[in-house]
Short mmCIF file of C-alpha atoms in Angstrom, two decimals:
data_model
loop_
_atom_site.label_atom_id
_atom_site.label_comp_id
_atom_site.label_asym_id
_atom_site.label_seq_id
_atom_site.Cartn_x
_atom_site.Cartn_y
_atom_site.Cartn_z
CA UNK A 1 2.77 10.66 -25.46
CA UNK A 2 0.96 7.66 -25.94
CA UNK A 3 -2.81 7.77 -26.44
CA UNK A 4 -4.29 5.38 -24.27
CA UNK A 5 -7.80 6.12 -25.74
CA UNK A 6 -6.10 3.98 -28.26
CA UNK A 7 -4.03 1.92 -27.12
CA UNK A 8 -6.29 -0.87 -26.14
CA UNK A 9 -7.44 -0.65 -29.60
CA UNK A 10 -4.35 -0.76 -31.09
CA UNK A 11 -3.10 -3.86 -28.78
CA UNK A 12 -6.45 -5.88 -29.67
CA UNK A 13 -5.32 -5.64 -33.54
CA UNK A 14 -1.89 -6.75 -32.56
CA UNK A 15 -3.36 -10.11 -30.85
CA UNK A 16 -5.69 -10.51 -33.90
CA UNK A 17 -2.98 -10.31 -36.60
CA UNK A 18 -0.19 -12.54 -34.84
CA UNK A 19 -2.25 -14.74 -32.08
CA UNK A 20 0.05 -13.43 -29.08
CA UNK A 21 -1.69 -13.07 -25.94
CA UNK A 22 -2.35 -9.63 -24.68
CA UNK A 23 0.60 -8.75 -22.50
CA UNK A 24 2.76 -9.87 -25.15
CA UNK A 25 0.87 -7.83 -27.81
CA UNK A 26 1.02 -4.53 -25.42
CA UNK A 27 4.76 -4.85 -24.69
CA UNK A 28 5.52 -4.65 -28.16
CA UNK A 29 2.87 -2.14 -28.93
CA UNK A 30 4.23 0.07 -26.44
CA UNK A 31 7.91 -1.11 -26.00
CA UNK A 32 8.14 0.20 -23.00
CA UNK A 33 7.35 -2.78 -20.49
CA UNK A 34 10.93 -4.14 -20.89
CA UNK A 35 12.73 -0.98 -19.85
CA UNK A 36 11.84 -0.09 -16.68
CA UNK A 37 10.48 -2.24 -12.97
CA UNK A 38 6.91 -0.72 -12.30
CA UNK A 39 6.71 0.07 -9.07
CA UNK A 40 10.48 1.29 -8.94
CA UNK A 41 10.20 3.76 -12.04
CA UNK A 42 6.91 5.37 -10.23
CA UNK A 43 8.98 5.84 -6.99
CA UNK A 44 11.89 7.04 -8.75
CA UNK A 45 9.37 9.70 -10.68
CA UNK A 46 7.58 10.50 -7.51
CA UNK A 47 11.24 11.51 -5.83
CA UNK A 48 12.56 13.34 -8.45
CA UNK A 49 15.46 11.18 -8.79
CA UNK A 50 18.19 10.33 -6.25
CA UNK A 51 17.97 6.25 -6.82
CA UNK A 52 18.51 3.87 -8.68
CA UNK A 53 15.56 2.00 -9.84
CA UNK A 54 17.87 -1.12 -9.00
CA UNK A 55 18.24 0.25 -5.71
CA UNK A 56 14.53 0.83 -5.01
CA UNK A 57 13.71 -2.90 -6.01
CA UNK A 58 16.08 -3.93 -3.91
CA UNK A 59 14.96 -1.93 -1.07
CA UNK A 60 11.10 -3.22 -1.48
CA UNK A 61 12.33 -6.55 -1.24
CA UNK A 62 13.73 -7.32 -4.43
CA UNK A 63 13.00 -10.66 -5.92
CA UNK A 64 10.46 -13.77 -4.90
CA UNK A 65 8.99 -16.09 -6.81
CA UNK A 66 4.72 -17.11 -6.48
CA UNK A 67 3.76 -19.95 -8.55
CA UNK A 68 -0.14 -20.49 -9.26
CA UNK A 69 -2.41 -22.14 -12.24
CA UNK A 70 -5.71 -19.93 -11.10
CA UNK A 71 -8.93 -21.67 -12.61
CA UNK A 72 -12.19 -19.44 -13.34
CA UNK A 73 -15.38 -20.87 -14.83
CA UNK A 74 -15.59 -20.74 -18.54
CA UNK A 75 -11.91 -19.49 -18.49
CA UNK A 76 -9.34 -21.70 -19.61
CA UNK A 77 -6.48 -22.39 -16.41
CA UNK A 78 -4.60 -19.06 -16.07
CA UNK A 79 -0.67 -19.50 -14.96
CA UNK A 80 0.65 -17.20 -13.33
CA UNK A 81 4.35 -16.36 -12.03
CA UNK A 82 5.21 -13.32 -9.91
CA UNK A 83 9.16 -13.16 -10.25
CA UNK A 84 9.59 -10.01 -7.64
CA UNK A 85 9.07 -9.71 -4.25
CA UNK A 86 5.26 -10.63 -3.46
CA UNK A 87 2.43 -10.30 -1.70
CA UNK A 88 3.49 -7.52 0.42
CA UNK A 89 3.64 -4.54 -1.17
CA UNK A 90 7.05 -2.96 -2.82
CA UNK A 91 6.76 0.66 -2.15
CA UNK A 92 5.82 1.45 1.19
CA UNK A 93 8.58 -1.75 2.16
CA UNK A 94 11.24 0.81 -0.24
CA UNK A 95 10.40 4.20 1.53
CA UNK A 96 10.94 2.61 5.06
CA UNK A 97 14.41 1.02 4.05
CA UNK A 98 15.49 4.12 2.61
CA UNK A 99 14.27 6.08 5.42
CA UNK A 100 11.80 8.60 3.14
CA UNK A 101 8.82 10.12 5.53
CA UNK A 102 5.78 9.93 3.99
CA UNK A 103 1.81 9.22 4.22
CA UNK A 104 -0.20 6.52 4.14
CA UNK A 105 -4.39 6.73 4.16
CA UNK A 106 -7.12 4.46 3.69
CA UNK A 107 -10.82 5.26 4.30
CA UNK A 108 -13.59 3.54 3.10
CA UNK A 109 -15.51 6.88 2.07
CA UNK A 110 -15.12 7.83 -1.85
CA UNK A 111 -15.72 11.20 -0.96
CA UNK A 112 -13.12 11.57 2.11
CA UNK A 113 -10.73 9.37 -0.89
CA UNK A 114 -10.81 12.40 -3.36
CA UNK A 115 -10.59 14.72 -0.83
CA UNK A 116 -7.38 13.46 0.49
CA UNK A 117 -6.21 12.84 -3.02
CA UNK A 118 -6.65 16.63 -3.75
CA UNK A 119 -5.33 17.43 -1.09
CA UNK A 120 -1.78 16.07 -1.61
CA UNK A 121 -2.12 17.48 -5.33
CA UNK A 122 -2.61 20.88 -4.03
CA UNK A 123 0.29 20.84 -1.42
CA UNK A 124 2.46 19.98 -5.04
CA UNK A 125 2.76 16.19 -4.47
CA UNK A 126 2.37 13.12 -6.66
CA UNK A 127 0.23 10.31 -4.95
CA UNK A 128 1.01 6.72 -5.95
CA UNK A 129 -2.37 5.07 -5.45
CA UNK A 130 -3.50 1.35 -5.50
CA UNK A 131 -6.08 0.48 -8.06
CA UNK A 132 -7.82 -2.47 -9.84
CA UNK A 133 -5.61 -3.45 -12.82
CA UNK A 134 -7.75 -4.50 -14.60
CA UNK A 135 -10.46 -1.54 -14.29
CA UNK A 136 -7.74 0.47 -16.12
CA UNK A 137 -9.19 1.17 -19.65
CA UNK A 138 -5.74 0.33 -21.22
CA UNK A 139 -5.38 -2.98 -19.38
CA UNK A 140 -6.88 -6.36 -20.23
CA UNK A 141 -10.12 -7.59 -19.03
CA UNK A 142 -9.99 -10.19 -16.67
CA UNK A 143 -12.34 -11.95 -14.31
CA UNK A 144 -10.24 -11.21 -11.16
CA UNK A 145 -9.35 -8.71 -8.72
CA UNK A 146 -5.31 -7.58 -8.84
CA UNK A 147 -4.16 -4.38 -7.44
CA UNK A 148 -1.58 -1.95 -8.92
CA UNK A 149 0.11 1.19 -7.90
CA UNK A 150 -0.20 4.01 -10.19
CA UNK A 151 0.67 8.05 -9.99
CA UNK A 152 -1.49 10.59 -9.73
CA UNK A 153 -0.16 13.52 -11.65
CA UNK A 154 -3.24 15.91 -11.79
CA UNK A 155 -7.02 16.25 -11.80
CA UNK A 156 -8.33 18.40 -14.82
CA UNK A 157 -12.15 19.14 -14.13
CA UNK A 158 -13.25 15.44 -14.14
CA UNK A 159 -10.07 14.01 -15.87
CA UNK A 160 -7.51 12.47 -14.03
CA UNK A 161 -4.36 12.23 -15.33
CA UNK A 162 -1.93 9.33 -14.44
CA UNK A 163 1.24 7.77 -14.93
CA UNK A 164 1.33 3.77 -15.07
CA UNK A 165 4.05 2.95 -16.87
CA UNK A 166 3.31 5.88 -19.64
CA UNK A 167 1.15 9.06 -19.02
CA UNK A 168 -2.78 8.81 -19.50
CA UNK A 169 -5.93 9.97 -18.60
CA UNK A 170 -9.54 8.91 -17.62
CA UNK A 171 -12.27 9.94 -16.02
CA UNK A 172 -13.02 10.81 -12.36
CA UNK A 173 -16.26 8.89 -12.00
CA UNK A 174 -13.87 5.32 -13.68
CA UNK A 175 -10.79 6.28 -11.70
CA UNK A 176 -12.57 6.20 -8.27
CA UNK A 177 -13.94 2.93 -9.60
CA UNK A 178 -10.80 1.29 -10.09
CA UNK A 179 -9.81 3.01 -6.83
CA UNK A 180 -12.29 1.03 -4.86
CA UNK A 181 -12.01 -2.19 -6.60
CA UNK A 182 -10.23 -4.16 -4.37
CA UNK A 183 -11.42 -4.01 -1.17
CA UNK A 184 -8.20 -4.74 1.44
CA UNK A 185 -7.00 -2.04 -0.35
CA UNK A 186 -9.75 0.55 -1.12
CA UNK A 187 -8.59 3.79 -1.90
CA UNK A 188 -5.08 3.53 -0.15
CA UNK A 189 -3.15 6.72 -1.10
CA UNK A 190 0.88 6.89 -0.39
CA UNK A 191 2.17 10.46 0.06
CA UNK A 192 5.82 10.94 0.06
CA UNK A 193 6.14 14.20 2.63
CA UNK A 194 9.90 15.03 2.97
CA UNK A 195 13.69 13.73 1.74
CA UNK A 196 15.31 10.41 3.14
CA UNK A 197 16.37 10.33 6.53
CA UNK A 198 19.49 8.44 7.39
CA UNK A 199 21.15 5.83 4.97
CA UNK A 200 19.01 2.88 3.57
CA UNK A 201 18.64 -0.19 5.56
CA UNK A 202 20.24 -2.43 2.59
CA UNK A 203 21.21 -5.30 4.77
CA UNK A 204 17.28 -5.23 6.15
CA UNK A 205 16.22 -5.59 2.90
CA UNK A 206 18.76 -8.33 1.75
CA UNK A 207 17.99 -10.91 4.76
CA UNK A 208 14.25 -10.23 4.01
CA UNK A 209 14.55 -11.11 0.41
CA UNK A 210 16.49 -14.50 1.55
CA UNK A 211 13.56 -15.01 3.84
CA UNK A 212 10.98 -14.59 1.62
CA UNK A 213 12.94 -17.40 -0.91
CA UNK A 214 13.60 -19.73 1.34
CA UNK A 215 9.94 -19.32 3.04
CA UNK A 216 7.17 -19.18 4.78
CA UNK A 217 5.95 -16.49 3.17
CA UNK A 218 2.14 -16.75 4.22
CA UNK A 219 1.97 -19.41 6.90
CA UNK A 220 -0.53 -21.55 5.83
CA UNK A 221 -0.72 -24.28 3.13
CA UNK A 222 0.41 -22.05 0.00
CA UNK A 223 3.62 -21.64 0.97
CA UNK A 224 4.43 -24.54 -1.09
CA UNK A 225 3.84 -22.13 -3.83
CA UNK A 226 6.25 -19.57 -2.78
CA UNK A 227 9.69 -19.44 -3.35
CA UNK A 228 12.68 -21.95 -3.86
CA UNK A 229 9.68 -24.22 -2.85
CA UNK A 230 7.49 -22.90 -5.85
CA UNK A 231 10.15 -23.38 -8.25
CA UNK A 232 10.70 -26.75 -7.74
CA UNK A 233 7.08 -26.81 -7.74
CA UNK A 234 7.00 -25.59 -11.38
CA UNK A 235 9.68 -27.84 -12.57
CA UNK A 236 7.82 -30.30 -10.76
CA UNK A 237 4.48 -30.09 -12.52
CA UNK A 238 6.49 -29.75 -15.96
CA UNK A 239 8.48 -33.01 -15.65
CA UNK A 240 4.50 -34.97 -14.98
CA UNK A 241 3.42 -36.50 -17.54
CA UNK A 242 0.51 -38.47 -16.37
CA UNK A 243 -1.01 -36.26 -12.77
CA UNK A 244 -4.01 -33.59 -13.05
CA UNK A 245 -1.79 -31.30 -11.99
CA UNK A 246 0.90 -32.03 -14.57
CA UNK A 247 1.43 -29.46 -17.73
CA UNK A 248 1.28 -32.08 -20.26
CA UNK A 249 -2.83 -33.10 -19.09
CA UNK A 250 -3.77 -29.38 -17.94
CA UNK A 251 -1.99 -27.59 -21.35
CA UNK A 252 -0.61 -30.37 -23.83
CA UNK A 253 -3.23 -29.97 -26.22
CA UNK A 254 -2.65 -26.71 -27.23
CA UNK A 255 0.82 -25.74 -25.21
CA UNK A 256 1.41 -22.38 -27.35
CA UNK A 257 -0.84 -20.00 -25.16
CA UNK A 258 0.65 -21.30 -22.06
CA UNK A 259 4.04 -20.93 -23.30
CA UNK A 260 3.86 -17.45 -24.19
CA UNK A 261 1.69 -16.86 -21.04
CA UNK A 262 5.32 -18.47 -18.99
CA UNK A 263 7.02 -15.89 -21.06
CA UNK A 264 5.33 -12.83 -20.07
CA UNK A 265 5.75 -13.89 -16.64
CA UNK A 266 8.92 -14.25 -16.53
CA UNK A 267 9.93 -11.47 -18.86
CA UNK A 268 7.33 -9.22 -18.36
CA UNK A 269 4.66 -9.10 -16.27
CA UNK A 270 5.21 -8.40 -12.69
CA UNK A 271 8.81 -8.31 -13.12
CA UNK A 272 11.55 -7.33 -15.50
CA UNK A 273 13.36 -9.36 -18.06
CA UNK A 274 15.45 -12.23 -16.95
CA UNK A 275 12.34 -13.09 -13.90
CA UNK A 276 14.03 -9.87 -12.02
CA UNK A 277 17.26 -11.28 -11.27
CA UNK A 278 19.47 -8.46 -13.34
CA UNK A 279 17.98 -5.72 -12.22
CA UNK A 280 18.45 -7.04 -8.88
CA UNK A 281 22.02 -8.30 -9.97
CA UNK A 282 22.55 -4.51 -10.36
CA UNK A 283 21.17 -3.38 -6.64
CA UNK A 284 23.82 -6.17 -5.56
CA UNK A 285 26.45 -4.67 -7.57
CA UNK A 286 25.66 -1.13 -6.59
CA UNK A 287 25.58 -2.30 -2.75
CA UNK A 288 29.14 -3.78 -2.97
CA UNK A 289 28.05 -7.78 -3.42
CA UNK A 290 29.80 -8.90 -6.38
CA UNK A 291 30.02 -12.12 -5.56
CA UNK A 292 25.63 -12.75 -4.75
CA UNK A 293 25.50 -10.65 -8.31
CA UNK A 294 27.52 -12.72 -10.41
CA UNK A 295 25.28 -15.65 -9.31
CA UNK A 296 21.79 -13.92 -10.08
CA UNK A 297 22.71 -12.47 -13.46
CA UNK A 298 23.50 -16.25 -14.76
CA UNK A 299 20.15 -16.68 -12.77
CA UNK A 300 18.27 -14.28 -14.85
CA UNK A 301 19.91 -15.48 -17.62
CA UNK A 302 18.57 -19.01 -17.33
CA UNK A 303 15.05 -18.10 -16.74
CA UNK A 304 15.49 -16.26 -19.79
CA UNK A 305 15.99 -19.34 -21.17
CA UNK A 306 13.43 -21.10 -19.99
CA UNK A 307 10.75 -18.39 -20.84
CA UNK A 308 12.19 -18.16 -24.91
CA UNK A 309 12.50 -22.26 -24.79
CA UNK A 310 9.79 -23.69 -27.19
CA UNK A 311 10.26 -27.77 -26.52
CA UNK A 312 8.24 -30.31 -24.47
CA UNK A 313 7.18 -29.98 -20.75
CA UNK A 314 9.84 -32.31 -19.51
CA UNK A 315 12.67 -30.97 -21.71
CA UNK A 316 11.40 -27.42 -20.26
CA UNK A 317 11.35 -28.87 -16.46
CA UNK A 318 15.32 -29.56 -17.21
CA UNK A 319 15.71 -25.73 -17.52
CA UNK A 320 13.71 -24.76 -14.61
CA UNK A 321 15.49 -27.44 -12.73
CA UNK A 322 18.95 -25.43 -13.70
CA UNK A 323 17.30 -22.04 -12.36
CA UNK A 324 16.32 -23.79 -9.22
CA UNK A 325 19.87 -24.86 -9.16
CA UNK A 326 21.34 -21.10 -9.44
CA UNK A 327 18.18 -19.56 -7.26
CA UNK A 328 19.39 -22.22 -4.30
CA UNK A 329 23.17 -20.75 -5.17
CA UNK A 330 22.27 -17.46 -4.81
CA UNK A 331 20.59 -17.40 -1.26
CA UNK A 332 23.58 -18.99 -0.09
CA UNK A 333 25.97 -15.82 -1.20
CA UNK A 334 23.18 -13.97 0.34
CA UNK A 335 23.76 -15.58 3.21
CA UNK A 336 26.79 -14.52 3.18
CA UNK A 337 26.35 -10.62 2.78
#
């Protein structure tokens, strides 16, 4: 079992010796990242089995596609690409499409928090409980607020022991920290309370992933961010040469960080390799749509491309402008399901 005491450490001399940015420098430290979809592998260890973890990404909605460059004072501009379903969370969207009973609490009280979290570890459950990322001791530090789920596997005395991604530990006094860091979701707490009811609403699931690609996903002016819309966005932005918002002014000076930055996004953070599209080829597959499948692991495919591709901006937007090409052809077979 990992240390992640450690780890941290161990990831920081990683960056130092080969210049890779931290995600990059954890994945391989760890090589774990590229195995499994986060949320999906903590619902599949929280039921025991029984899915897929193809199937429980494709129940939680599956793929999306969120395209931001966030700016932070005396940070340089920070891309980022979420390649699965987003903002709405995956799990609780899984458990209702698969028709598992379960839990949900929020309270704004630490101490009513731990009680309820005891609680559920008494009664011989595993809560999955939304926490500041980046107030986990074996994450990076950034500047900004990001929530992730996580399993709670135990409290030891004033250790708590959880499972994000790997099995660690830390104490009671940090873990109700990063339990309360982000405030729309302050010390929300999913309990899982008996076995699926009925079969799982796949087709539910499918038209909401088309809806979420084709947009709007928020209602307001971001939506252009979302998407098939963000994508084009992206290859957009890469093709400019000459506009403020254009890669080649924002990150042509020094285009190696952002490049492996693009990477991680689209092979490992917030998604799995390929920008999600195998793993969700596979729910596809599993569900009986060969045809939708066939079109999204070429998808994945080319956005693997695009996130190993070291050439110039515009040469880059050409490959983005193929994914958008596949992406567009793959709503349509979903269309058709």
């Amino acid at each position: 079992m990992t240390d992640h005491k450690h780890l941290k450490h161990r990831v920081r001399e990683r960056m130092a010796k080969t210049g890779e940015s931290y995600t990059t420098a954890h994945r391989h430290v760890t090589a774990r990242a590229e195995r499994h979809h986060h949320e999906s592998a903590l619902l599949l260890r929280v039921l025991g089995g029984g899915y897929s973890e193809a199937m429980l990404l494709g129940l939680g909605g599956g793929i999306g596609f969120m395209y931001f460059v966030f700016e932070y004072a005396g940070h340089a501009p920070m891309l980022t690409i979420v390649a699965q379903a987003h903002p709405e969370p995956m799990i609780p969207r899984a458990l209702d499409r698969a028709g598992i009973p379960y839990e949900s609490r929020q309270t704004g009280s630490p101490k009513v928090a731990e009680r309820h979290l005891r609680a559920a570890l008494d009664a011989g459950r595993q809560p999955i409980c939304r926490v500041g990322r980046f107030q986990l001791p074996w994450r990076p530090d950034l500047p900004f607020p990001d929530p992730v789920d996580v399993v709670v596997t135990g409290i030891s005395g004033d250790t708590v022991h959880v499972y994000d991604d790997e099995p660690g530990e830390l104490p009671l006094a940090d873990f109700m920290a990063a339990w309360s860091a982000i405030k729309k979701s302050k010390h929300h707490l999913i309990e899982v309370t008996g076995p699926a009811i009925g079969a799982p609403d796949v087709t539910g699931a499918i038209r909401d992933t088309v809806a979420k690609l084709t947009g709007p996903v928020l209602g307001n002016s971001f939506d252009v961010n979302f998407g098939l819309s963000g994508m084009r966005k992206l290859a957009a932005q890469l093709a400019d040469t000459t506009g403020k918002q254009g890669w080649t002014r924002r990150f042509g000076d020094d285009p190696g960080p952002v490049l492996d930055r693009l990477r991680d996004c689209l092979e490992v953070e917030y998604t799995t390799p390929g920008a999600t599209r195998p793993l969700y080829a596979d729910f596809l597959t599993e569900t009986g749509h060969a045809e939708a499948a066939a079109v999204y692991r070429e998808a994945g495919r080319q956005w693997s491309r695009v996130a190993s591709a070291r050439t110039s901006f515009p040469e880059l937007a050409e490959l983005v402008t193929e994914a958008v090409r596949l992406e567009e052809a793959g709503v349509e077979a979903l269309r058709r399901v």
